[in-house]
Coordinates of C-alpha atoms and ligand atoms in Angstrom, one line a residue:
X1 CA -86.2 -115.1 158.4
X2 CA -86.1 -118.0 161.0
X3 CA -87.4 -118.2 164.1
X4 CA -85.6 -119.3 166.7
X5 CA -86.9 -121.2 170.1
X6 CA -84.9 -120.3 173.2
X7 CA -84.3 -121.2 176.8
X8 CA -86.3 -118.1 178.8
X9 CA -86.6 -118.0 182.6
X10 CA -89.2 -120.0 184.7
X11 CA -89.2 -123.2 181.9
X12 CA -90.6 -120.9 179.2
X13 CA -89.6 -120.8 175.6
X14 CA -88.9 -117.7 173.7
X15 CA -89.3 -117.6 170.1
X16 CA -87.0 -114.7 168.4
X17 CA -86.8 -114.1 164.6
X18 CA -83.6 -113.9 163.2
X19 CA -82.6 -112.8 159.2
X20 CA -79.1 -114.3 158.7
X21 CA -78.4 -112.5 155.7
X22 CA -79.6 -109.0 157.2
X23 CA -77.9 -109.5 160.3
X24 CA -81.0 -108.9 162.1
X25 CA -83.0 -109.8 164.8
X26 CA -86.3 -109.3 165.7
X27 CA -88.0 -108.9 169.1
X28 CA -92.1 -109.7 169.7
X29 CA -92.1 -107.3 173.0
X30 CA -89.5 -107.6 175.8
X31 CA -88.6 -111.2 174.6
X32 CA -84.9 -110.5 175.4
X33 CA -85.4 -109.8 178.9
X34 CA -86.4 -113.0 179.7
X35 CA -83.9 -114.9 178.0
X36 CA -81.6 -117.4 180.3
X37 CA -78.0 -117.7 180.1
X38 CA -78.4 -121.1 177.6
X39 CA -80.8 -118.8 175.6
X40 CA -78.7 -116.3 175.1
X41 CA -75.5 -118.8 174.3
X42 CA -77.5 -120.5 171.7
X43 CA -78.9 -117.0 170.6
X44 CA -75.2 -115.7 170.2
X45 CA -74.7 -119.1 168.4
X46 CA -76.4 -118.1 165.5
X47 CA -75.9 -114.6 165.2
X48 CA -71.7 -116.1 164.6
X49 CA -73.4 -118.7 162.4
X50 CA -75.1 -116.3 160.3
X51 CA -72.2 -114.5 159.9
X52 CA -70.7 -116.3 157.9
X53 CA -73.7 -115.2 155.1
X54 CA -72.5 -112.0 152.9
X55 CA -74.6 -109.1 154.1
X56 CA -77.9 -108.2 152.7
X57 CA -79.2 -104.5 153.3
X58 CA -82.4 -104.1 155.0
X59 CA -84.8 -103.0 152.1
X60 CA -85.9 -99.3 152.9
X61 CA -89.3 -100.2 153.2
X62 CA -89.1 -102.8 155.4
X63 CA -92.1 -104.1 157.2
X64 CA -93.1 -105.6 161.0
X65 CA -93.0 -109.3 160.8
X66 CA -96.3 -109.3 162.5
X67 CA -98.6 -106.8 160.9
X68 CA -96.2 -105.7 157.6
X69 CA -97.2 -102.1 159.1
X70 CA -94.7 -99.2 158.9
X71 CA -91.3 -99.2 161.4
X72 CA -89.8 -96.2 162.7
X73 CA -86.3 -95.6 164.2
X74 CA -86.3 -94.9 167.5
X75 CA -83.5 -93.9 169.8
X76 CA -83.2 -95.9 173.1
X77 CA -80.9 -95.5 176.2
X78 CA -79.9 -98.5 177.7
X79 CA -77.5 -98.5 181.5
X80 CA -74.8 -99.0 178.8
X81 CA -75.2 -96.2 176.2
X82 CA -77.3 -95.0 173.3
X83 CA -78.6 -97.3 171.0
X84 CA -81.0 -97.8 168.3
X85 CA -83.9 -100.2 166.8
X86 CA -86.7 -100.3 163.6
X87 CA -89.7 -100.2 165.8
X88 CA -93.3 -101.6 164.7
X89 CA -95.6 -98.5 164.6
X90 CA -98.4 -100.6 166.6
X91 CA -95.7 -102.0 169.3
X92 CA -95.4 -105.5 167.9
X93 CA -91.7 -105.5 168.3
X94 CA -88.7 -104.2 166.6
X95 CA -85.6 -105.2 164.3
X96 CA -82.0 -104.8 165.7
X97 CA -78.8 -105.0 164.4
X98 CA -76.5 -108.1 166.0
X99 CA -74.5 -105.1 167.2
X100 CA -76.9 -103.4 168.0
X101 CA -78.1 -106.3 170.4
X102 CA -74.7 -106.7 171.4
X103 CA -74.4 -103.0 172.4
X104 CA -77.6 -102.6 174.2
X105 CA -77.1 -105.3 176.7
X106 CA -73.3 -103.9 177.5
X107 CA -71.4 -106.4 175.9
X108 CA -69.2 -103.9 173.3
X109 CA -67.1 -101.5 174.2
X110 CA -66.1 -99.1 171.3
X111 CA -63.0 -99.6 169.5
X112 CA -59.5 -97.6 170.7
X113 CA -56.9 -97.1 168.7
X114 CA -54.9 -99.2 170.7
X115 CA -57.4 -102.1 169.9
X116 CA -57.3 -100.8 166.3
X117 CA -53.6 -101.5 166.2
X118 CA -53.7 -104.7 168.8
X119 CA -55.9 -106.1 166.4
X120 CA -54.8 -105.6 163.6
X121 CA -51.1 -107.2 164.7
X122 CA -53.0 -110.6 164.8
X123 CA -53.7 -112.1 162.0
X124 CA -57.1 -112.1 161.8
X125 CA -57.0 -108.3 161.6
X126 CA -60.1 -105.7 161.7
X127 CA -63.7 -107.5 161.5
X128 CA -67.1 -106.1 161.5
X129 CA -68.7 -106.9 164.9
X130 CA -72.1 -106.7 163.3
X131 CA -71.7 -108.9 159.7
X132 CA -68.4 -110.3 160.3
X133 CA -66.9 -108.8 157.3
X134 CA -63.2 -107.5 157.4
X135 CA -62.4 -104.3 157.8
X136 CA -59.9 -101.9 156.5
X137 CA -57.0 -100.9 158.7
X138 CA -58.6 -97.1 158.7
X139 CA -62.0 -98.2 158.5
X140 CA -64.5 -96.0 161.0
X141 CA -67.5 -97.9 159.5
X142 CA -68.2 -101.7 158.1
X143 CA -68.8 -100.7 154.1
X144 CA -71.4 -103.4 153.7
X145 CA -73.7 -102.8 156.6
X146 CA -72.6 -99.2 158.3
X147 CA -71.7 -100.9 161.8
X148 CA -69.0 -99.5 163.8
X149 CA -66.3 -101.1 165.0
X150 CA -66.1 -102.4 168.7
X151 CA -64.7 -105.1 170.8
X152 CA -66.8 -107.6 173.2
X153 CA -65.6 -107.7 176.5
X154 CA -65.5 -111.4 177.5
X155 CA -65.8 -111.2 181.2
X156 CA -68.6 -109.0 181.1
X157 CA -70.3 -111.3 178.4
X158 CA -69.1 -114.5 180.7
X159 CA -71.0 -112.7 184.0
X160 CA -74.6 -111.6 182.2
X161 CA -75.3 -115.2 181.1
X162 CA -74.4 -116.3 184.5
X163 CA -75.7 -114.1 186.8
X164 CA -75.5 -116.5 189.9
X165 CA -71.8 -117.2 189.5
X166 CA -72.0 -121.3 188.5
X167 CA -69.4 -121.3 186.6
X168 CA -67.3 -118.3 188.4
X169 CA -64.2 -121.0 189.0
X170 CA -64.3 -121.0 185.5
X171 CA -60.9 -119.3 183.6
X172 CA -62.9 -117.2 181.5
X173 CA -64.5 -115.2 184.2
X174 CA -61.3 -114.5 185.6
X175 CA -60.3 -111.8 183.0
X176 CA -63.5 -109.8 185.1
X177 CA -60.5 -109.7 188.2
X178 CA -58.1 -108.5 185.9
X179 CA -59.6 -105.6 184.4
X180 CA -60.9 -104.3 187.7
X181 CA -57.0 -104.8 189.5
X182 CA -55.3 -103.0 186.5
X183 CA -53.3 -105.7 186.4
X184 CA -53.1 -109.3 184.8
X185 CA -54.0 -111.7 187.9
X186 CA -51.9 -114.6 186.3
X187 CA -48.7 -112.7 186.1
X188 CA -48.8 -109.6 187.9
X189 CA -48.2 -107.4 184.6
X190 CA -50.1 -103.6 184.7
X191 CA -52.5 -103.3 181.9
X192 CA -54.0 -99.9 180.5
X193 CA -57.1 -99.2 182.3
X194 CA -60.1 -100.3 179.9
X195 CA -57.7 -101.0 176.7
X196 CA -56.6 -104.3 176.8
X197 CA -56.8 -106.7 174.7
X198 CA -54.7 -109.2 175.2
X199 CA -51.8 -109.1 178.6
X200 CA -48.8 -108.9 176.6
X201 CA -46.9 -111.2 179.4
X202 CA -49.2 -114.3 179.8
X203 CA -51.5 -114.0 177.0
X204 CA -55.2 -114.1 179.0
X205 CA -57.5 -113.0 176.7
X206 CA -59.6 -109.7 178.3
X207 CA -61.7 -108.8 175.0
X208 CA -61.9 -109.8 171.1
X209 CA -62.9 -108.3 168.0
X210 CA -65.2 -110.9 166.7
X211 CA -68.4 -112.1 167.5
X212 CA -67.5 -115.7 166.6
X213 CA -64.6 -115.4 169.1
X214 CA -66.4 -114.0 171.8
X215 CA -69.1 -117.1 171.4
X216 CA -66.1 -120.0 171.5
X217 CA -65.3 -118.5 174.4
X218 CA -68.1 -118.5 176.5
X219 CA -69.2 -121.6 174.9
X220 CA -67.2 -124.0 177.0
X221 CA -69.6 -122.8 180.3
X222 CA -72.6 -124.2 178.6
X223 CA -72.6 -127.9 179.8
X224 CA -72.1 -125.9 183.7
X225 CA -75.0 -123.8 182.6
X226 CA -77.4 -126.0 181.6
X227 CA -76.8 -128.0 185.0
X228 CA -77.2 -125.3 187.1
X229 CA -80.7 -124.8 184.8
X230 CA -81.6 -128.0 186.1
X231 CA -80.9 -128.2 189.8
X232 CA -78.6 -125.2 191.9
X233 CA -75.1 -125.9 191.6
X234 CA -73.9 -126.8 195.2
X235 CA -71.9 -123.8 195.8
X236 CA -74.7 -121.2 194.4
X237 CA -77.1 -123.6 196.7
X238 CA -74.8 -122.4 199.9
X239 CA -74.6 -118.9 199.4
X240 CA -78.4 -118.8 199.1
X241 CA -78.7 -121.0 202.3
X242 CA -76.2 -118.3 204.3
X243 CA -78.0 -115.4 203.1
X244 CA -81.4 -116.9 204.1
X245 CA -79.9 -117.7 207.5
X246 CA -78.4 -114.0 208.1
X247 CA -81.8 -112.8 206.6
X248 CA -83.6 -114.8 209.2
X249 CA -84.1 -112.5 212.0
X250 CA -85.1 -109.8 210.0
X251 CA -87.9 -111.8 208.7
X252 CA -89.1 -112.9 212.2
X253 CA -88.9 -109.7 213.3
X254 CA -91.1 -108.8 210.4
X255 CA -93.3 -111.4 211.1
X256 CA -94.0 -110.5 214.1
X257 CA -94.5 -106.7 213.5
X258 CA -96.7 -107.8 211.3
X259 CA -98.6 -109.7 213.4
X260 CA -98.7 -107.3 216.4
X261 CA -99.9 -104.7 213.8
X262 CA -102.8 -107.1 213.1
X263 CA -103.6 -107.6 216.1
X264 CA -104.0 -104.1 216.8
X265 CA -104.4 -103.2 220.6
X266 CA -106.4 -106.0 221.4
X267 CA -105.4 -108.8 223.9
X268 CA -104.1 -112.0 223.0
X269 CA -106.5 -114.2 221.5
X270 CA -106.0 -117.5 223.5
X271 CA -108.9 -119.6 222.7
X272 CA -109.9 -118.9 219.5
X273 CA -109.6 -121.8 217.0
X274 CA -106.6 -122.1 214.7
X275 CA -108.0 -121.3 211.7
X276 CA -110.2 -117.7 212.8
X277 CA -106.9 -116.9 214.0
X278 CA -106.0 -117.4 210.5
X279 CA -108.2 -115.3 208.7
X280 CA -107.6 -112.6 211.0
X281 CA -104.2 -112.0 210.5
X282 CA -103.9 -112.1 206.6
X283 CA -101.0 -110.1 206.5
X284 CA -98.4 -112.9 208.3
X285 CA -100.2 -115.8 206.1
X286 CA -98.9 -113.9 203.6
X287 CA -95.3 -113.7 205.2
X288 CA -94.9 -117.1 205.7
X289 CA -96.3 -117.7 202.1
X290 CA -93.5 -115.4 201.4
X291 CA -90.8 -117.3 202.9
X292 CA -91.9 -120.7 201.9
X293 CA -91.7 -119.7 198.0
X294 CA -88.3 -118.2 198.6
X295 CA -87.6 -121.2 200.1
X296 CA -88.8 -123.1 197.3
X297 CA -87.0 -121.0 195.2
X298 CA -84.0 -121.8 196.9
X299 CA -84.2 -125.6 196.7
X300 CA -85.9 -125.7 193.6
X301 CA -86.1 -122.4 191.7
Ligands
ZN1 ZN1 -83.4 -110.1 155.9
ZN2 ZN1 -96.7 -104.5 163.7
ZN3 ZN1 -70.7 -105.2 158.7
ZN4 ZN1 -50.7 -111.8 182.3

């Protein structure tokens, strides 16, 4: 087991455990929640890396890495589908699979048989998503560690670890445009609605079979990424400017709602000083505390 130490939102590190030979991670808590786009690159990192270890089976009585208590499977439903992790009896956290993880967060679809065949045309042929071991041509299940087969949709993958579009100029979120059009953007081909793997006519890559391909390429957005981590990239900087402005009289009128409502019926306080005005109208201090940490955010965040 090593831990690892990840870039989570607002500066903080998150430390995740990962077994490279059980194809395993485990999760103190919500810790993959809060991981950034970076985090989850590097995370993605070594989940490929690890593959490259033969599969060890998870001993049956495996233990939480906190307490060595009892885990019990439990059944979860993420926006995405069923999935499942070994959960700590006493909530400490809980193992899951790399395809599991994958799965959870919306990154695999399951396999088709037109995938099944597509794939296994290349020559890389079938591989487990999970342990990156290969797979035979009829295989509904990995024999060494029970995964089934999937693919990971790139585009999708591309847009969760940038959520604010930095890197949207980038080619790789440009397969996202072509499976929604039907249709391969670059050349105008039709592609089977949800299937593709590949456009036959140009070649843009929509969704691979391996977890090592889908982290080469996502990879190249990292440098963008880790910019954009550091200070707004100019064009994500803009469109938060415009939406603040088209937001802005909403939020005066806000304001001042809220400041008539403070007021109540009484008349206008005209010489009181500045800061009784203050304390009696809480509720529009907060406001504009409001807008000047979304402003903050904006510049700075
Ligand atoms: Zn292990
Ligand atoms: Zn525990
Ligand atoms: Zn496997
Ligand atoms: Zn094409």
């Amino acid at each position: 087991m090593r831990r690892l130490i990840l870039d989570g939102h607002y500066g903080q590190r998150v430390e995740i455990d990962l077994c490279a030979p059980c194809h395993l991670v485990w999760f103190d808590a919500i810790e993959s929640v809060r991981l950034t786009g970076t985090g989850m690159l590097s995370l993605l990192g070594e989940m490929a890396q690890a593959q490259r270890e033969p599969h060890q089976l998870l001993k049956p009585d495996a233990r939480c890495v906190r307490c060595a208590g009892r885990l019990k499977t439990v059944h979860n439903r993420s926006r995405w589908g069923a999935t499942l992790q070994l959960e700590c009896l006493r909530a400490h956290g809980a193992y899951q699979t790399f395809a599991q993880f994958l799965s959870e967060k919306g990154f695999v679809r399951p396999l088709s048989s037109a995938d099944r065949a597509g794939l296994l045309r290349r020559e890389q042929g079938l591989h487990c998503l999970n342990c990156g071991a290969a797979m035979g041509a009829q295989d509904q299940r990995c024999s060494y560690c029970h995964s089934s087969p999937g693919m990971i949709d790139v585009a999708r993958l591309a847009r969760a670890l940038d959520p604010d579009g930095a890197t949207e100029a980038h080619a790789v979120h440009s397969t996202a445009a072509r499976h929604a059009a039907l249709q391969c953007l670059a050349c105008g081909a039709p592609l089977p609605p949800g299937q593709a793997v590949q456009c036959d006519h140009c070649g843009a890559t929509l969704a691979v079979g391996q977890l090592s391909q889908a982290h080469a390429a996502v990879s190249v957005l990292e440098a963008a990424l880790r910019a954009h981590a550091q200070s707004p990239a100019p064009h994500v900087r803009a469109r938060r400017l415009a939406q603040l402005e088209g937001d802005l009289p909403r939020r005066r009128d806000w304001a001042r709602q809220m400041e008539a409502e403070s007021r109540g019926a009484a008349s206008e306080p005209d010489d009181r000083a500045f800061w009784d005005d203050l304390r009696e109208r809480p509720r529009s201090v907060a406001a504009a505390a409001g807008l000047l940490l979304f402003i903050w955010w904006l510049f700075w965040g």
